[in-house]
Short mmCIF file of C-alpha atoms in Angstrom, two decimals:
data_model
loop_
_atom_site.label_atom_id
_atom_site.label_comp_id
_atom_site.label_asym_id
_atom_site.label_seq_id
_atom_site.Cartn_x
_atom_site.Cartn_y
_atom_site.Cartn_z
CA MET A 1 -13.09 7.02 72.55
CA LEU A 2 -14.39 3.99 73.50
CA LYS A 3 -12.07 2.10 71.15
CA ARG A 4 -9.21 4.21 72.77
CA ILE A 5 -10.47 3.17 76.51
CA LEU A 6 -10.69 -1.08 75.34
CA PHE A 7 -7.08 -1.01 73.73
CA SER A 8 -5.91 1.26 76.91
CA GLY A 9 -7.85 -1.66 79.50
CA VAL A 10 -6.31 -4.64 77.04
CA GLY A 11 -3.33 -3.45 76.95
CA LEU A 12 -2.72 -3.39 80.95
CA VAL A 13 -4.15 -6.28 81.17
CA ILE A 14 -1.44 -7.89 78.58
CA LEU A 15 1.36 -5.76 80.72
CA ALA A 16 -0.26 -7.58 83.53
CA THR A 17 0.16 -11.48 82.15
CA PRO A 18 3.73 -12.04 83.47
CA LEU A 19 3.20 -11.17 87.21
CA LEU A 20 0.07 -13.30 86.51
CA ALA A 21 1.62 -16.25 84.72
CA SER A 22 4.21 -16.54 87.86
CA ALA A 23 1.47 -16.73 90.90
CA GLN A 24 -1.36 -18.58 89.00
CA SER A 25 -2.13 -21.39 87.10
CA VAL A 26 -3.09 -20.70 83.01
CA ASN A 27 -6.78 -21.36 83.50
CA GLU A 28 -6.26 -18.97 86.43
CA GLN A 29 -5.36 -16.59 83.91
CA ILE A 30 -7.49 -16.77 81.46
CA THR A 31 -10.58 -16.39 84.06
CA SER A 32 -9.33 -13.40 85.40
CA LEU A 33 -8.68 -12.23 81.75
CA LEU A 34 -11.72 -12.65 80.77
CA ALA A 35 -13.80 -11.20 84.19
CA LEU A 36 -11.38 -8.04 83.46
CA ILE A 37 -12.59 -8.07 79.77
CA LYS A 38 -15.56 -8.58 81.19
CA SER A 39 -15.92 -5.55 83.52
CA LEU A 40 -14.18 -3.14 80.63
CA GLN A 41 -17.33 -3.62 78.21
CA ALA A 42 -18.98 -3.05 80.56
CA GLN A 43 -17.79 0.19 81.32
CA ILE A 44 -17.81 1.26 77.27
CA VAL A 45 -22.10 0.59 77.27
CA ALA A 46 -21.78 3.09 80.54
CA LEU A 47 -20.33 5.89 79.02
CA GLN A 48 -22.25 4.81 75.51
CA ALA A 49 -25.20 5.43 77.62
CA GLN A 50 -24.10 8.80 79.23
CA SER A 51 -22.73 9.81 75.24
CA GLY A 52 -26.26 9.27 74.61
CA GLY A 53 -25.80 6.37 71.71
CA GLN A 54 -23.22 4.07 69.97
CA SER A 55 -20.67 4.85 67.36
CA PHE A 56 -21.45 4.27 63.84
CA CYS A 57 -21.18 1.07 62.18
CA HIS A 58 -23.48 0.03 58.95
CA ASN A 59 -22.57 -3.28 56.89
CA PHE A 60 -22.43 -2.75 53.47
CA ASN A 61 -24.14 -5.81 51.13
CA ASN A 62 -25.21 -4.44 47.86
CA ASP A 63 -22.98 -2.59 45.69
CA LEU A 64 -24.28 1.22 44.40
CA THR A 65 -23.89 2.79 41.46
CA VAL A 66 -25.57 6.14 39.73
CA GLY A 67 -29.07 5.28 39.94
CA SER A 68 -29.16 3.27 43.39
CA SER A 69 -31.21 4.66 46.20
CA GLY A 70 -32.47 3.83 50.08
CA ASP A 71 -30.64 3.25 53.70
CA GLU A 72 -27.62 1.68 52.10
CA VAL A 73 -26.76 5.77 50.12
CA SER A 74 -27.16 7.26 53.14
CA ALA A 75 -25.43 4.41 54.70
CA LEU A 76 -22.55 5.54 52.65
CA ASN A 77 -22.57 9.56 52.76
CA GLN A 78 -22.31 8.93 56.74
CA ALA A 79 -19.34 6.79 56.36
CA LEU A 80 -17.44 8.41 53.97
CA SER A 81 -17.81 11.41 56.47
CA SER A 82 -16.24 9.06 59.19
CA SER A 83 -13.73 8.21 56.64
CA GLY A 84 -12.85 12.61 56.30
CA ILE A 85 -14.24 12.60 52.66
CA ASN A 86 -16.18 16.15 52.43
CA THR A 87 -18.90 14.43 50.97
CA THR A 88 -21.46 16.32 48.30
CA GLY A 89 -23.57 13.96 47.04
CA ASN A 90 -27.22 13.10 47.60
CA THR A 91 -28.24 11.72 50.68
CA SER A 92 -30.71 8.99 49.54
CA VAL A 93 -30.27 8.54 45.59
CA PHE A 94 -26.75 7.78 44.74
CA ASP A 95 -26.02 10.60 41.82
CA GLU A 96 -22.96 11.29 40.37
CA ASN A 97 -21.92 13.41 43.51
CA ASN A 98 -21.53 10.85 45.30
CA ALA A 99 -19.71 8.58 42.53
CA GLY A 100 -17.16 11.58 42.78
CA ASP A 101 -16.96 11.29 47.30
CA VAL A 102 -16.57 7.36 46.27
CA VAL A 103 -13.55 8.30 43.75
CA SER A 104 -12.51 10.29 47.06
CA PHE A 105 -12.26 7.56 48.81
CA GLN A 106 -11.38 4.69 46.96
CA ALA A 107 -8.00 7.47 46.10
CA LYS A 108 -7.69 7.31 50.33
CA TYR A 109 -7.62 3.20 50.13
CA GLY A 110 -5.39 2.02 47.28
CA ILE A 111 -8.60 1.50 45.36
CA ARG A 112 -8.46 1.74 41.72
CA GLN A 113 -10.81 4.80 41.05
CA THR A 114 -14.00 4.05 39.10
CA GLY A 115 -17.15 5.48 41.38
CA TYR A 116 -18.63 2.53 41.88
CA VAL A 117 -19.21 0.75 44.91
CA GLY A 118 -18.26 -2.81 44.02
CA PRO A 119 -16.78 -5.96 46.14
CA LEU A 120 -13.19 -3.96 46.67
CA THR A 121 -15.04 -0.97 48.41
CA ARG A 122 -17.41 -2.74 50.04
CA GLY A 123 -15.61 -4.77 51.94
CA LYS A 124 -12.77 -1.86 52.69
CA LEU A 125 -16.52 -0.27 54.23
CA ASN A 126 -16.74 -3.12 55.83
CA ALA A 127 -13.10 -3.76 57.91
CA LEU A 128 -14.09 0.29 58.85
CA TYR A 129 -17.54 0.17 59.75
CA GLY A 130 -18.70 -3.11 59.63
CA CYS A 131 -21.33 -3.73 62.89
CA ARG A 132 -19.80 -5.77 65.95
CA ASN A 133 -21.18 -8.68 68.09
CA ASN A 134 -22.36 -6.00 70.78
CA GLN A 135 -23.27 -3.31 67.59
CA GLN A 136 -26.66 -3.08 66.39
CA GLN A 137 -26.58 -0.92 62.10
CA THR A 138 -27.59 2.34 62.32
CA GLN A 139 -28.90 2.50 59.05
CA THR A 140 -31.30 -0.10 58.76
CA THR A 141 -31.05 -1.63 54.98
CA ALA A 142 -33.19 -3.92 52.59
CA GLN A 143 -31.97 -7.01 53.57
CA THR A 144 -31.01 -8.33 56.74
CA THR A 145 -27.64 -9.65 57.39
CA THR A 146 -26.29 -11.26 59.97
CA PRO A 147 -23.39 -8.70 61.82
CA ALA A 148 -19.64 -10.49 61.75
CA THR A 149 -18.95 -12.00 64.92
CA THR A 150 -16.13 -10.66 67.01
CA GLN A 151 -13.57 -12.17 68.01
CA THR A 152 -12.04 -12.38 72.16
CA VAL A 153 -7.97 -12.44 70.83
CA ILE A 154 -6.03 -13.99 73.81
CA PRO A 155 -2.68 -12.60 74.75
CA THR A 156 0.66 -15.13 73.18
CA VAL A 157 1.42 -15.38 76.21
CA ILE A 158 -1.26 -18.37 76.65
CA GLN A 159 0.27 -21.29 75.13
CA SER A 160 -2.58 -23.27 75.90
CA ALA A 161 -5.24 -21.10 74.49
CA THR A 162 -6.63 -22.77 71.33
CA PRO A 163 -5.59 -19.50 68.12
CA VAL A 164 -8.41 -18.09 67.37
CA THR A 165 -9.26 -16.82 63.86
CA GLN A 166 -10.21 -13.61 62.91
CA PRO A 167 -12.66 -12.53 59.98
CA ILE A 168 -11.24 -12.42 56.71
CA VAL A 169 -12.73 -9.81 54.21
CA THR A 170 -13.29 -10.88 50.74
CA THR A 171 -11.94 -7.90 48.14
CA GLN A 172 -12.77 -9.18 45.08
CA GLN A 173 -14.00 -12.20 43.71
CA MET A 174 -13.54 -13.26 40.25
CA SER A 175 -16.14 -14.05 37.44
CA THR A 176 -16.45 -17.54 36.04
CA VAL A 177 -18.18 -16.78 33.44
CA ALA A 178 -16.71 -15.52 30.53
CA PRO A 179 -18.20 -11.91 28.70
CA MET A 180 -19.51 -11.98 25.83
CA LEU A 181 -20.25 -9.54 23.40
CA SER A 182 -23.22 -9.81 21.10
CA TYR A 183 -22.72 -6.26 19.16
CA ILE A 184 -22.00 -2.31 19.31
CA ASN A 185 -23.61 0.63 18.11
CA PRO A 186 -22.84 2.71 16.10
CA THR A 187 -20.35 0.40 14.06
CA SER A 188 -18.42 3.89 12.80
CA ALA A 189 -17.47 6.56 14.72
CA LYS A 190 -14.93 8.93 15.40
CA VAL A 191 -12.32 9.41 17.28
CA GLY A 192 -13.29 10.64 20.90
CA GLY A 193 -16.95 9.74 19.77
CA THR A 194 -18.79 7.17 22.40
CA VAL A 195 -19.13 3.58 20.92
CA TRP A 196 -21.93 1.61 23.04
CA VAL A 197 -21.18 -2.82 23.63
CA TYR A 198 -24.29 -4.94 24.14
CA GLY A 199 -23.53 -8.18 25.06
CA ALA A 200 -23.78 -10.51 28.36
CA ASN A 201 -22.51 -11.82 31.79
CA PHE A 202 -20.20 -8.21 32.12
CA ASN A 203 -18.87 -6.43 35.47
CA GLN A 204 -16.35 -3.93 37.23
CA ASN A 205 -13.90 -5.83 36.21
CA THR A 206 -15.02 -6.33 32.01
CA TYR A 207 -12.47 -4.24 29.88
CA VAL A 208 -12.81 -3.38 25.71
CA ALA A 209 -9.41 -5.37 23.42
CA PHE A 210 -9.19 -2.46 20.95
CA ASP A 211 -7.41 -4.38 18.24
CA GLY A 212 -6.73 -8.01 20.34
CA ASP A 213 -6.02 -8.82 23.60
CA PHE A 214 -2.35 -7.36 22.24
CA GLY A 215 -3.97 -4.48 21.53
CA GLN A 216 -5.21 -1.48 23.58
CA VAL A 217 -7.01 -1.70 26.76
CA ILE A 218 -10.04 0.62 26.83
CA TYR A 219 -11.62 0.40 30.28
CA PRO A 220 -15.48 1.50 30.33
CA ASP A 221 -16.85 4.80 31.00
CA ASN A 222 -18.74 4.01 33.89
CA ALA A 223 -18.08 0.01 35.15
CA PRO A 224 -20.94 -1.70 34.47
CA ALA A 225 -22.96 -3.33 37.37
CA SER A 226 -21.86 -7.28 37.94
CA GLY A 227 -24.02 -9.56 35.55
CA THR A 228 -25.23 -6.30 33.06
CA GLY A 229 -24.91 -6.51 29.26
CA VAL A 230 -24.48 -2.94 28.26
CA PHE A 231 -21.74 -0.14 28.61
CA SER A 232 -20.22 2.47 26.65
CA PHE A 233 -16.47 3.17 26.00
CA THR A 234 -14.91 6.46 24.80
CA ILE A 235 -12.28 5.94 21.33
CA PRO A 236 -9.07 6.96 22.21
CA SER A 237 -7.04 10.11 20.90
CA ASN A 238 -4.85 7.66 19.41
CA ALA A 239 -7.25 5.35 17.38
CA SER A 240 -6.25 4.75 13.86
CA VAL A 241 -8.89 5.12 10.79
CA GLY A 242 -9.96 2.78 9.52
CA HIS A 243 -11.15 -0.78 10.79
CA HIS A 244 -10.63 -2.69 14.05
CA THR A 245 -11.96 -5.47 16.44
CA VAL A 246 -13.55 -4.92 19.43
CA GLN A 247 -13.13 -7.53 21.99
CA VAL A 248 -14.02 -7.69 25.44
CA ASN A 249 -12.34 -9.83 28.52
CA GLU A 250 -12.21 -9.71 32.40
CA LYS A 251 -9.14 -7.85 33.88
CA GLY A 252 -6.58 -11.11 35.42
CA ALA A 253 -9.21 -13.95 33.77
CA THR A 254 -7.95 -16.98 32.16
CA PHE A 255 -9.98 -17.40 29.84
CA SER A 256 -10.75 -15.32 26.55
CA SER A 257 -13.08 -13.21 24.79
CA SER A 258 -16.00 -14.63 23.65
CA ASN A 259 -16.66 -12.51 20.34
CA SER A 260 -15.29 -9.90 18.06
CA VAL A 261 -16.57 -7.56 16.36
CA THR A 262 -15.75 -4.84 13.63
CA LEU A 263 -15.74 -0.41 14.29
CA ASN A 264 -14.49 1.55 11.47
CA VAL A 265 -12.72 5.00 13.12
CA VAL A 266 -13.84 7.49 10.80
CA ALA A 267 -11.78 10.57 10.30
CA PRO A 268 -13.21 14.19 11.56
CA GLN A 269 -15.02 16.43 9.72
CA PRO A 270 -13.03 20.03 9.71
CA VAL A 271 -15.30 22.51 11.52
CA SER A 272 -13.87 25.08 9.48
CA VAL A 273 -15.12 23.14 6.34
CA LEU A 274 -18.63 23.52 5.32
CA PRO A 275 -20.97 20.33 3.31
CA ILE A 276 -20.87 20.85 -0.33
CA ILE A 277 -23.78 19.24 -2.85
CA SER A 278 -22.67 19.07 -6.51
CA SER A 279 -24.67 16.82 -8.04
CA LEU A 280 -27.89 14.44 -7.57
CA SER A 281 -28.36 10.82 -9.11
CA LEU A 282 -31.72 12.17 -10.55
CA PRO A 283 -32.15 15.85 -11.25
CA THR A 284 -35.68 14.42 -12.50
CA ALA A 285 -36.88 12.14 -10.16
CA LYS A 286 -40.77 10.57 -8.82
CA ALA A 287 -41.24 10.56 -5.09
CA GLY A 288 -40.23 7.81 -2.99
CA ASP A 289 -37.39 7.16 -5.72
CA LEU A 290 -33.68 6.42 -4.00
CA MET A 291 -31.75 9.78 -4.22
CA TYR A 292 -27.96 9.57 -3.90
CA VAL A 293 -26.27 13.18 -3.52
CA TYR A 294 -23.06 14.10 -3.97
CA GLY A 295 -20.16 16.45 -3.36
CA SER A 296 -17.52 16.83 -0.71
CA GLY A 297 -18.02 16.82 4.06
CA LEU A 298 -21.39 15.07 3.56
CA TYR A 299 -20.73 12.94 6.22
CA GLY A 300 -22.93 12.97 9.39
CA ASN A 301 -24.12 16.49 8.23
CA PRO A 302 -28.13 17.08 8.63
CA PHE A 303 -30.05 16.96 5.06
CA SER A 304 -33.61 18.80 4.67
CA ILE A 305 -36.10 18.59 1.88
CA ASP A 306 -37.35 22.57 1.36
CA GLY A 307 -37.11 22.78 4.67
CA ASN A 308 -38.03 19.41 6.14
CA TYR A 309 -35.42 17.40 7.95
CA VAL A 310 -34.65 13.87 6.36
CA THR A 311 -35.07 11.50 9.20
CA SER A 312 -33.10 8.13 7.73
CA LEU A 313 -30.56 8.04 5.15
CA ASN A 314 -30.70 5.06 3.18
CA SER A 315 -26.26 5.30 3.33
CA GLN A 316 -23.22 7.41 2.87
CA ALA A 317 -20.40 7.20 2.46
CA THR A 318 -16.86 7.59 5.14
CA ASP A 319 -15.26 9.93 2.92
CA GLY A 320 -18.02 12.97 2.83
CA THR A 321 -18.12 11.95 -0.85
CA SER A 322 -22.11 11.05 -1.11
CA VAL A 323 -25.10 10.02 0.56
CA SER A 324 -28.43 8.37 -0.73
CA PHE A 325 -32.00 8.43 0.86
CA TRP A 326 -35.70 6.89 0.02
CA LEU A 327 -37.47 10.31 -1.53
CA PRO A 328 -40.82 11.32 1.07
CA SER A 329 -43.70 9.29 -0.77
CA ASN A 330 -45.83 12.50 -0.70
CA LEU A 331 -43.70 15.14 -2.50
CA THR A 332 -45.74 17.11 -5.28
CA PRO A 333 -44.93 17.25 -8.98
CA GLY A 334 -42.44 19.59 -8.98
CA ARG A 335 -39.19 21.64 -7.80
CA HIS A 336 -37.76 20.90 -4.83
CA VAL A 337 -34.85 22.28 -2.74
CA ILE A 338 -32.16 19.16 -1.12
CA LYS A 339 -30.28 21.09 1.28
CA VAL A 340 -27.26 19.96 4.14
CA GLU A 341 -25.83 22.13 7.20
CA GLN A 342 -23.07 21.45 9.36
CA LYS A 343 -24.25 19.15 11.93
CA ALA A 344 -21.35 21.08 14.24
CA THR A 345 -22.08 24.62 14.09
CA GLY A 346 -26.21 24.93 12.17
CA ILE A 347 -24.39 26.35 8.94
CA ALA A 348 -26.47 25.83 6.18
CA GLY A 349 -24.17 24.41 3.27
CA THR A 350 -25.31 24.54 -0.62
CA SER A 351 -28.24 23.37 -1.57
CA ILE A 352 -29.44 21.97 -5.14
CA LEU A 353 -33.02 21.91 -7.42
CA PHE A 354 -34.66 18.76 -8.49
CA ASN A 355 -38.15 18.17 -9.87
CA VAL A 356 -40.32 15.54 -9.06
CA VAL A 357 -42.00 14.41 -11.82
CA ALA A 358 -45.79 12.63 -11.22
CA PRO A 359 -45.83 8.67 -11.55
CA GLN A 360 -45.16 7.11 -15.58
CA SER A 361 -48.96 6.22 -17.12
CA THR A 362 -49.24 2.09 -17.45
CA ASN A 363 -49.82 3.26 -21.50
CA LEU A 364 -46.97 2.38 -24.56
CA PRO A 365 -44.64 5.46 -25.34
CA ASN A 366 -45.51 6.59 -28.75
CA ILE A 367 -43.56 8.64 -30.81
CA SER A 368 -45.31 11.54 -32.68
CA SER A 369 -42.50 13.11 -34.96
CA ILE A 370 -38.21 13.13 -34.94
CA THR A 371 -37.06 16.53 -36.27
CA SER A 372 -32.77 18.17 -36.34
CA GLU A 373 -33.10 20.64 -33.11
CA PHE A 374 -32.66 23.35 -36.74
CA ASN A 375 -35.55 21.79 -39.22
CA GLY A 376 -32.89 20.66 -41.50
CA PRO A 377 -31.71 18.10 -42.78
CA ILE A 378 -30.19 15.33 -39.64
CA HIS A 379 -26.93 14.64 -39.81
CA ALA A 380 -24.38 12.19 -37.79
CA GLY A 381 -23.76 14.57 -34.43
CA ASP A 382 -26.71 16.68 -35.24
CA MET A 383 -28.87 17.00 -31.75
CA VAL A 384 -32.09 15.86 -32.53
CA ILE A 385 -35.74 15.79 -31.29
CA VAL A 386 -38.38 13.05 -30.06
CA ASN A 387 -42.16 14.09 -29.65
CA GLY A 388 -44.71 12.17 -28.83
CA THR A 389 -46.08 10.59 -25.36
CA ASN A 390 -45.32 8.47 -21.98
CA LEU A 391 -41.78 8.87 -23.04
CA TYR A 392 -40.05 10.28 -19.69
CA GLY A 393 -37.61 8.06 -18.79
CA ALA A 394 -37.98 5.24 -21.06
CA PRO A 395 -34.55 4.16 -23.51
CA PHE A 396 -34.97 3.81 -27.07
CA THR A 397 -33.43 1.84 -29.52
CA ILE A 398 -31.86 2.99 -33.15
CA ASP A 399 -32.27 0.26 -35.03
CA GLY A 400 -32.12 -2.06 -32.35
CA ASN A 401 -29.14 -1.01 -30.91
CA TYR A 402 -29.35 0.53 -27.04
CA GLY A 403 -27.41 2.79 -25.25
CA THR A 404 -27.52 5.94 -27.01
CA PRO A 405 -27.75 8.60 -23.91
CA VAL A 406 -30.73 10.67 -23.81
CA SER A 407 -29.81 15.05 -23.56
CA GLN A 408 -32.79 16.23 -22.16
CA GLN A 409 -36.28 15.37 -21.76
CA ASN A 410 -39.57 16.59 -20.74
CA PRO A 411 -41.07 15.60 -17.12
CA SER A 412 -44.34 14.73 -18.82
CA GLY A 413 -42.93 12.37 -21.39
CA THR A 414 -44.05 14.34 -24.29
CA SER A 415 -40.61 14.94 -25.62
CA PHE A 416 -36.79 13.73 -25.55
CA SER A 417 -33.23 15.13 -27.42
CA PHE A 418 -30.14 13.24 -28.38
CA VAL A 419 -27.28 13.43 -30.34
CA VAL A 420 -27.30 11.02 -33.39
CA PRO A 421 -24.56 9.01 -33.13
CA TRP A 422 -21.19 9.77 -34.90
CA SER A 423 -21.22 6.13 -36.33
CA THR A 424 -24.41 6.30 -38.06
CA SER A 425 -24.19 5.73 -41.29
CA ALA A 426 -26.06 8.20 -43.96
CA ASP A 427 -29.14 6.04 -44.37
CA THR A 428 -32.72 5.62 -43.09
CA HIS A 429 -32.85 4.13 -39.68
CA THR A 430 -35.48 3.39 -37.33
CA LEU A 431 -36.72 4.40 -33.48
CA GLN A 432 -38.96 2.84 -31.36
CA VAL A 433 -39.34 3.34 -27.09
CA MET A 434 -39.37 1.03 -24.43
CA GLN A 435 -41.73 1.20 -22.13
CA ILE A 436 -40.50 1.08 -18.50
CA GLY A 437 -41.28 -1.75 -16.54
CA SER A 438 -42.71 -4.09 -18.25
CA GLY A 439 -40.09 -4.17 -21.54
CA THR A 440 -42.48 -4.04 -24.53
CA LEU A 441 -41.90 -1.57 -27.33
CA GLY A 442 -43.60 1.34 -28.46
CA ASN A 443 -44.47 2.47 -32.40
CA SER A 444 -41.93 2.52 -34.19
CA VAL A 445 -41.13 5.53 -36.60
CA THR A 446 -37.96 6.54 -39.22
CA PHE A 447 -35.01 8.72 -40.02
CA THR A 448 -32.86 9.80 -42.84
CA VAL A 449 -29.37 10.43 -41.84
CA VAL A 450 -27.86 12.20 -44.70
CA ALA A 451 -24.11 12.94 -45.57
CA SER A 452 -22.39 15.86 -44.13
CA GLN A 453 -20.52 18.20 -46.79
CA ALA A 454 -17.19 19.95 -45.82
CA PRO A 455 -17.59 23.16 -44.30
CA THR A 456 -16.08 25.64 -46.63
CA ILE A 457 -14.63 29.45 -45.24
CA SER A 458 -14.77 31.87 -47.72
CA TYR A 459 -12.68 34.60 -45.85
CA ILE A 460 -13.03 36.75 -42.46
CA ASN A 461 -14.02 40.00 -41.00
CA PRO A 462 -12.63 41.71 -39.08
CA THR A 463 -8.47 40.08 -40.52
CA SER A 464 -7.42 41.85 -37.83
CA ALA A 465 -8.76 41.81 -34.05
CA LYS A 466 -7.77 41.92 -29.96
CA VAL A 467 -7.62 38.98 -27.96
CA GLY A 468 -11.22 39.08 -26.66
CA GLY A 469 -12.53 40.33 -30.08
CA THR A 470 -15.30 38.89 -32.21
CA VAL A 471 -14.24 37.84 -35.90
CA TRP A 472 -16.82 36.59 -38.29
CA VAL A 473 -16.65 33.76 -40.21
CA TYR A 474 -18.38 33.42 -44.07
CA GLY A 475 -18.55 30.56 -45.80
CA ALA A 476 -20.50 27.06 -46.64
CA ASN A 477 -22.19 23.86 -45.16
CA PHE A 478 -21.86 25.17 -41.20
CA ASN A 479 -23.71 23.20 -38.85
CA GLN A 480 -23.80 23.16 -34.95
CA ASN A 481 -20.64 21.07 -35.51
CA THR A 482 -18.49 23.21 -36.86
CA TYR A 483 -15.42 24.95 -34.91
CA VAL A 484 -12.62 26.97 -35.75
CA ALA A 485 -8.61 25.44 -35.73
CA PHE A 486 -7.15 28.25 -34.88
CA ASP A 487 -3.42 27.14 -36.21
CA GLY A 488 -4.88 24.25 -37.95
CA ASP A 489 -6.38 21.26 -36.51
CA PHE A 490 -2.67 20.56 -34.47
CA GLY A 491 -3.43 23.87 -32.77
CA GLN A 492 -6.29 25.38 -30.57
CA VAL A 493 -10.38 24.64 -31.27
CA ILE A 494 -12.09 27.32 -30.75
CA TYR A 495 -16.17 26.52 -30.86
CA PRO A 496 -18.34 29.48 -32.50
CA ASP A 497 -20.61 31.85 -30.68
CA ASN A 498 -23.40 30.33 -31.41
CA ALA A 499 -23.60 27.20 -32.99
CA PRO A 500 -25.02 27.85 -36.33
CA ALA A 501 -27.75 26.15 -38.40
CA SER A 502 -27.22 23.73 -40.63
CA GLY A 503 -26.70 24.55 -44.11
CA THR A 504 -26.03 27.90 -43.16
CA GLY A 505 -22.73 30.14 -44.11
CA VAL A 506 -21.93 32.27 -41.09
CA PHE A 507 -20.90 32.28 -37.76
CA SER A 508 -18.85 34.62 -35.06
CA PHE A 509 -16.14 33.58 -32.53
CA THR A 510 -13.93 35.38 -30.09
CA VAL A 511 -10.22 35.48 -30.01
CA PRO A 512 -9.07 33.53 -26.85
CA SER A 513 -7.20 35.24 -24.41
CA ASN A 514 -3.70 33.49 -25.03
CA ALA A 515 -3.64 33.71 -28.12
CA SER A 516 0.13 35.60 -29.14
CA THR A 517 0.24 38.51 -31.09
CA GLY A 518 0.76 38.19 -35.01
CA SER A 519 -0.41 36.23 -37.64
CA HIS A 520 -2.46 33.00 -37.37
CA THR A 521 -3.77 30.29 -39.78
CA ILE A 522 -8.10 30.19 -39.12
CA GLN A 523 -9.44 27.02 -40.68
CA VAL A 524 -12.80 25.37 -40.05
CA ASN A 525 -13.82 21.35 -40.01
CA GLU A 526 -16.80 19.56 -38.73
CA LYS A 527 -16.47 17.36 -35.18
CA GLY A 528 -15.59 13.84 -36.07
CA ALA A 529 -15.88 14.31 -39.64
CA THR A 530 -13.05 12.01 -41.66
CA PHE A 531 -12.52 15.10 -43.87
CA PRO A 532 -9.61 17.80 -43.74
CA SER A 533 -10.43 21.27 -43.75
CA SER A 534 -10.78 22.98 -47.54
CA GLY A 535 -9.41 26.42 -46.94
CA SER A 536 -7.49 28.78 -44.14
CA VAL A 537 -7.67 32.61 -44.03
CA THR A 538 -4.88 34.57 -41.60
CA LEU A 539 -5.92 36.81 -39.39
CA ASN A 540 -3.89 39.51 -37.81
CA ILE A 541 -3.41 39.71 -33.85
CA VAL A 542 -2.72 42.81 -32.56
CA PRO A 543 -1.30 44.08 -29.08
#
């Protein structure tokens, strides 16, 4: 209302100016106008006194964002209300609702909608509500500033008056310091995930250049305050799986990004697929060992040992096929359970058992005996058992040659077993076990490998059987490597229901489900043997 009166008075003066110009000198016009303006100002002051106060004004000098507080926030709320914004924010602490109110104000006046009160938004607020020479701030800010000076506008018809320049509101000052990127966290994430960017010289114009400045521009989730060194951004929905270059730059800047880092975008794990553990690198381990877990759908899911969550992973494959972690140092000898659950739902996936053994003794390994699995002669391809002490996990040599794998081992270190390589000759051989860590060999023992004799088939019973039926084979020189050649060596190989002991003459096998009705040739042979089958009989498969 007061402004309307002032402008009406000035308008009358301007309308009256041509009449005055014809009767008075220019100087007299100026004197008359100033006197009239002074009179109008006095009327305004009087009206303000009658209305009980003065109109709202405030000089906004500070950037405001979530977490800001004080009189500046209160003044902001009043200014937004005066602008017709239906405010919902806090009157003393800038919160998410305040940011929403600011977005409405920015949308109304065509300012980029960040929810952050920066130079552009402050410039508009000051243009609308900044205090003039005869006004005092409604709110007192933490910093005392000099109010902008209101200039007296001289009508343009007075040619001899010196023009007076109106104050200009600076909307945005461009930074002269390039933003610097140090690192990001995490370095691997899924589409839609949040990535935090750390560095220096960030401000509300900073953006992420995804795959370079000619790639995709991504703005921060919340515009950082000027001079800060951290902000976050969301991986866009159209980002492809794989490695991407991440840089930072400033909108409108002429300098280039000062550094780049690599972000690996990984495929999201379908919620419908539960994680599965298939195997472990150490089915038998010691406390403190590095354990690898293999399976599918493992990436990003929590693991537990005996119900206690693994707090830190050593590594995890982004394709979900493996993770690794260090076993706790306080695990006691015995059986323990590793379990994985789906992070999104908390539904348990599969679990797997492993065995923890006591640390290896510092004593040298000692072999006391070597025996065949069936306590008979040892042939190439036979399983043998080594007994002694301090044998757990220790590599062994046959005639000085390493590399024969262990089939089974007792965690107490008293025994292990292995299969005699097929290439082992019929002769006497030396076995030694090496101490882990020192490489020192323990005692040596000898064992004798005897030549295998060709298995002989005499007859079968019954001679006619159905699919899935049991057939007994009788003959000689059978052992745990004997098999049935169904329709000859180029037909189907069928292993006995139970491996026969070396030198025995009987075993049984099951007629396979894919055997066709009719007559079939039955032979016996030995796995890895160079001799041919020594005979054959006929089995009739009936419906």
